[in-house]
Amino acid sequence: MCAHFHVIEKRNRYNADAARGQTQDASLRLGTGVEVAAELDYRLVLDTFADAVIASDGTDHIVYANAACQKLLGWSGPDLVGMPLTTIMPQRMRAAHAAGFRRYIETGRGKIIGAPIRVPALHRDGTEIDIELTLSALRIEDAEHLIVASLRDLRQRVELERQILTQKHLRAQNSVLLALMHSKSLQEGAPKLLQGIGQALDWDAGVFWLVDEQSTTLRALSAWVASEADEAFARASMERVFQPGEGLPGSTWASAKPMWSADVAEDERYGRRAIAAGEGLHGAFLFPVRSGDRVRAVIEFVSRIPREPDQDLLLTTENLGIQIGQFLARIKAEAELRATEQRSILLAEVIPQFVWVTNAAGELEYVNRRWTEYTGLGVEESRRGEWRKAIHPEDLERVRDGWREAVSTGTAYDLQARYRRASDGTYRWYLVQAAPLRDESGSILQWVGTSTDIEDQKRSEDAVRFWADASTVLGASLDYEETLKSVANLAVPHIADWCAIYLESGPGPARQLVVTHADPSKVEWAKQLEQKYPPHPSTPRAADNVIRTGKPEFYPDVPDEFLARTARDAEHLRALQGVGVKSVITVPLKARGRAFGAITLATAESGRRYSAADLAVAQELADRSGHAVDNARLYNEAQEAIRVRDDFLSIASHELKTPLTPLQLHVQSILRGAWGGSPEQISPKLAGKLETIDRQVSRMEKLINGLLDISRITNKSLDLDCEELDLSALVKDVGSQFNEQLARAGCLLVTDAPSPVVGCWDKLRLDQILSNLLANALKFGPGKPIEVRVEMLNGDARLIVRDHGIGIAPEDQARIFERFERAVPTKHYGGFGLGLWITRQIVERLGGSVRVQSSPGAGSTFTVTLPTAAPADDERPPTSAVH
Ligand code: ADP
């Protein structure tokens, strides 16, 4: 030790000499060669070192310290000499140092000799300084141990390293950001992430473990290796699946905390340690990727050198985990949105409606396939504004105005319009609806519209309306030509642009009864054309053919020869062509199987093309029209027959009555003895026969009077001769006239007419009414009492005749008041079925009513109600009712 010290001392002296002003000389002499080196005081050299150099001897005391110690440790070199080496060590390290030093002295072996290590040193002011220590051992002469420690200030380097590390972490974060920004999917992003972080933070391999939510396992989505040599690790990782808590990835997932292993090759927890060991991979670091509270993935990195994570790495990876988690959440949301969009588009493509989307300004951006198929307009064409071509010219303005209004006010759009079908050029009705799609702030992003085919619905609505109108028209008139003209007016525009109706007229061409069009000037033009080119047998029209064959003619598309066949010359043909007929249907008008006319329906301006369904509608219309015409004809014929019958009845009853009056007079005069002899001269037998003749003549007169009343009533020539009279008195009077008949029928007449009921009536007609009712009561209730009652009720007079006879079934009670209607077989009961009809006619003429209450077997009650005042005129409405 001493010798060694001397050496240094000697050199120090040399150094001191140099310091005393010989530096110049020494430096001058530097260039002169080896002798200079031999003469050099090495302490002088050591003092120029930036690193602190300290030498200690075998007793662990400092024997030398260079000038740099002052700056690094706060001690000057000479201050330190003689102090224990531990002076410059933090307290906690002194024991370990002492042990190491002792071992070295004893064995000559030192663990840390030769290799620089990073340790803290103790500054004179008590602070610790990060230094890099390099120890060298010298053996001077035999026993001297000299340990030279070189201490390098690491403070700057540590700072630099920290900065580098920070840079690396920033780089890692940046590469993550970039990877995430430019990736649309996790599959695309994961490899970039691994590579970015791995390269930035000097890892050698990495695995992206994704949580499979369905199977609750962790699966490798992607693996990255810095060099191809580690491919086996990547492959092995890709095949691995972890349960929660299993291995390092599973534990990171379960704990949601970063995990590391200093050496996976030795780590029991590490399933791939054999492969890792084989490839020289040791350090591992894993961190969770979270969105919210959930771990969505785990990222694992491994490196060749064992590593302890520092605070920076933990912080950085926590941030990365959050960033990547957000990315995962974003792409998940995007995927869901895409799926929704995809679904919407798919839906839009398959539904039978047109679907269209416009921008906020209302400009078309998207149309679905249905639209392009139907309109024949491509997506691009439609977007260029040519969608307008698909809309019926008559609807276009309405559609445009409505749309403008909707877009400017932001209100839903809803209207009906016709779209042209490209395949056949026909127009169909659509319900067009659109609604704005708004963002959270309420401003419109897009408009989404649909157009639904409502042609069939509209047609059936139209059809319901049409047939309702048709029923009205067909039932409105019994003049069949008028009816047919109404039918033609109904057809346009419901089912045709043009309609013409033809009726057969003799053996030649049919007569055009009517031609209609929505535009009257066109009708005029058509009539003039018909006049100019009257039908000619050489050019039979469709109507002529149809009347002849009784079969319809149907041209969905009018062929050229159709017009050519009808046209008489080139000018006529041009005129017909000018109409622009598209579709034509001609159907026969039939009555009881025979065609007597034809209806021609044609489309032109509407662009409508007739289908088989339209032919059926046309045929139905023609059939109904044919029936209506037939009914009208039959009705007219029946009316005529009735008129002839009534005329006959009128003449016949007059003629029949003529001989009756003198016959009755003669019989009565014989009975009165007015023939010259006295009544006693007539034998009782003859008198009886004469009385029978007289009764039968009276009866015949009544019957004939009834017949006469028919013609009076139907001719409206039933005159009333009203005077003030008492109904009660009249009832008693008429009742007494019936005494004989009552007696013969075995009926008791009970009259209940206690007080006068006075009104202004025709006496003979009231007599007729009561006689009719009494006669029926006798006829249908012989042997049973008959009650007659007269009363005032609510200001009206009431005459009630009640019998206890056979009664009347409810279903017959209304019709027995009609002409010639009877509810009993002729075989059992005589009569014309006129009595009640005449009764009703008279009662109604007097402004009253007659009704019956009855049930079979329980008798009948006829009630006549009469106002007491004379009728104001003959037009008082009938008020009869049946109960
Ligand atoms: P008729 O001359 O046939 O009696 P009416 O017009 O007087 O003609 O009567 C029409 C029908 O009403 C009769 O045929 C009979 O069926 C029915 N009828 C009328 N009065 C009575 C009654 N009192 N009881 C039962 N049936 C009656």
PDB file of C-alpha atoms and ligand atoms in Angstrom, residues 703 772-773 775-781 801 803 805-808 812 815-818 820-825 829-839 852 854 859-862, ligand 1:
ATOM      1  CA  LEU A 703    -169.057  -5.339 -58.929  1.00  0.00           C
ATOM      2  CA  ASN A 772    -166.681  -2.824 -48.191  1.00  0.00           C
ATOM      3  CA  LEU A 773    -165.399  -3.369 -44.651  1.00  0.00           C
ATOM      4  CA  ALA A 775    -169.029  -7.056 -46.468  1.00  0.00           C
ATOM      5  CA  ASN A 776    -165.525  -8.436 -45.830  1.00  0.00           C
ATOM      6  CA  ALA A 777    -166.275  -8.905 -42.108  1.00  0.00           C
ATOM      7  CA  LEU A 778    -169.352 -10.926 -43.053  1.00  0.00           C
ATOM      8  CA  LYS A 779    -167.589 -12.859 -45.744  1.00  0.00           C
ATOM      9  CA  PHE A 780    -164.515 -13.821 -43.662  1.00  0.00           C
ATOM     10  CA  GLY A 781    -166.200 -14.099 -40.243  1.00  0.00           C
ATOM     11  CA  VAL A 801    -164.543  -2.424 -37.980  1.00  0.00           C
ATOM     12  CA  ASP A 803    -164.568  -9.114 -36.890  1.00  0.00           C
ATOM     13  CA  GLY A 805    -163.148 -14.354 -38.566  1.00  0.00           C
ATOM     14  CA  ILE A 806    -160.227 -16.094 -40.281  1.00  0.00           C
ATOM     15  CA  GLY A 807    -157.746 -13.205 -39.847  1.00  0.00           C
ATOM     16  CA  ILE A 808    -154.896 -12.260 -42.185  1.00  0.00           C
ATOM     17  CA  ASP A 812    -150.341 -10.481 -46.537  1.00  0.00           C
ATOM     18  CA  ARG A 815    -150.558  -6.302 -50.133  1.00  0.00           C
ATOM     19  CA  ILE A 816    -154.335  -6.747 -49.606  1.00  0.00           C
ATOM     20  CA  PHE A 817    -154.617  -2.971 -50.043  1.00  0.00           C
ATOM     21  CA  GLU A 818    -153.186  -3.295 -53.569  1.00  0.00           C
ATOM     22  CA  PHE A 820    -156.467  -7.313 -57.375  1.00  0.00           C
ATOM     23  CA  GLU A 821    -154.581  -8.605 -54.342  1.00  0.00           C
ATOM     24  CA  ARG A 822    -156.260 -11.323 -52.325  1.00  0.00           C
ATOM     25  CA  ALA A 823    -155.081 -13.437 -49.417  1.00  0.00           C
ATOM     26  CA  VAL A 824    -157.569 -16.264 -49.851  1.00  0.00           C
ATOM     27  CA  PRO A 825    -158.084 -18.840 -52.565  1.00  0.00           C
ATOM     28  CA  TYR A 829    -164.162 -16.925 -51.405  1.00  0.00           C
ATOM     29  CA  GLY A 830    -165.391 -14.808 -54.297  1.00  0.00           C
ATOM     30  CA  GLY A 831    -164.295 -11.244 -55.030  1.00  0.00           C
ATOM     31  CA  PHE A 832    -161.992  -9.297 -57.330  1.00  0.00           C
ATOM     32  CA  GLY A 833    -159.526  -8.153 -54.716  1.00  0.00           C
ATOM     33  CA  LEU A 834    -160.584  -4.575 -55.366  1.00  0.00           C
ATOM     34  CA  GLY A 835    -162.591  -3.554 -52.258  1.00  0.00           C
ATOM     35  CA  LEU A 836    -159.658  -2.663 -49.987  1.00  0.00           C
ATOM     36  CA  TRP A 837    -157.738  -1.032 -52.830  1.00  0.00           C
ATOM     37  CA  ILE A 838    -160.677   1.248 -53.591  1.00  0.00           C
ATOM     38  CA  THR A 839    -161.152   1.870 -49.849  1.00  0.00           C
ATOM     39  CA  VAL A 852    -155.260  -3.472 -40.393  1.00  0.00           C
ATOM     40  CA  SER A 854    -154.877  -9.068 -37.523  1.00  0.00           C
ATOM     41  CA  GLY A 859    -160.171 -11.940 -36.577  1.00  0.00           C
ATOM     42  CA  SER A 860    -159.221  -8.601 -38.113  1.00  0.00           C
ATOM     43  CA  THR A 861    -159.574  -4.983 -37.122  1.00  0.00           C
ATOM     44  CA  PHE A 862    -159.633  -2.379 -39.869  1.00  0.00           C
TER      45      PHE A 862
HETATM   46  P1  ADP B   1    -162.179  -9.174 -52.071  1.00  0.00           P
HETATM   47  O1  ADP B   1    -163.220  -8.749 -53.017  1.00  0.00           O
HETATM   48  O2  ADP B   1    -161.342 -10.297 -52.540  1.00  0.00           O
HETATM   49  O3  ADP B   1    -162.688  -9.330 -50.727  1.00  0.00           O
HETATM   50  P2  ADP B   1    -160.803  -6.989 -50.881  1.00  0.00           P
HETATM   51  O4  ADP B   1    -159.892  -5.950 -51.464  1.00  0.00           O
HETATM   52  O5  ADP B   1    -161.961  -6.483 -50.170  1.00  0.00           O
HETATM   53  O6  ADP B   1    -161.192  -7.951 -52.049  1.00  0.00           O
HETATM   54  O7  ADP B   1    -160.015  -7.872 -49.913  1.00  0.00           O
HETATM   55  C1  ADP B   1    -158.807  -8.368 -50.336  1.00  0.00           C
HETATM   56  C2  ADP B   1    -158.418  -9.584 -49.557  1.00  0.00           C
HETATM   57  O8  ADP B   1    -158.190  -9.238 -48.221  1.00  0.00           O
HETATM   58  C3  ADP B   1    -159.475 -10.621 -49.475  1.00  0.00           C
HETATM   59  O9  ADP B   1    -159.462 -11.453 -50.610  1.00  0.00           O
HETATM   60  C4  ADP B   1    -159.090 -11.356 -48.226  1.00  0.00           C
HETATM   61  O10 ADP B   1    -158.106 -12.291 -48.493  1.00  0.00           O
HETATM   62  C5  ADP B   1    -158.552 -10.286 -47.350  1.00  0.00           C
HETATM   63  N1  ADP B   1    -159.520  -9.749 -46.421  1.00  0.00           N
HETATM   64  C6  ADP B   1    -160.207  -8.575 -46.522  1.00  0.00           C
HETATM   65  N2  ADP B   1    -160.970  -8.386 -45.425  1.00  0.00           N
HETATM   66  C7  ADP B   1    -160.767  -9.431 -44.608  1.00  0.00           C
HETATM   67  C8  ADP B   1    -161.284  -9.807 -43.328  1.00  0.00           C
HETATM   68  N3  ADP B   1    -162.175  -9.061 -42.692  1.00  0.00           N
HETATM   69  N4  ADP B   1    -160.865 -10.977 -42.777  1.00  0.00           N
HETATM   70  C9  ADP B   1    -159.980 -11.755 -43.443  1.00  0.00           C
HETATM   71  N5  ADP B   1    -159.465 -11.455 -44.662  1.00  0.00           N
HETATM   72  C10 ADP B   1    -159.872 -10.298 -45.219  1.00  0.00           C
END
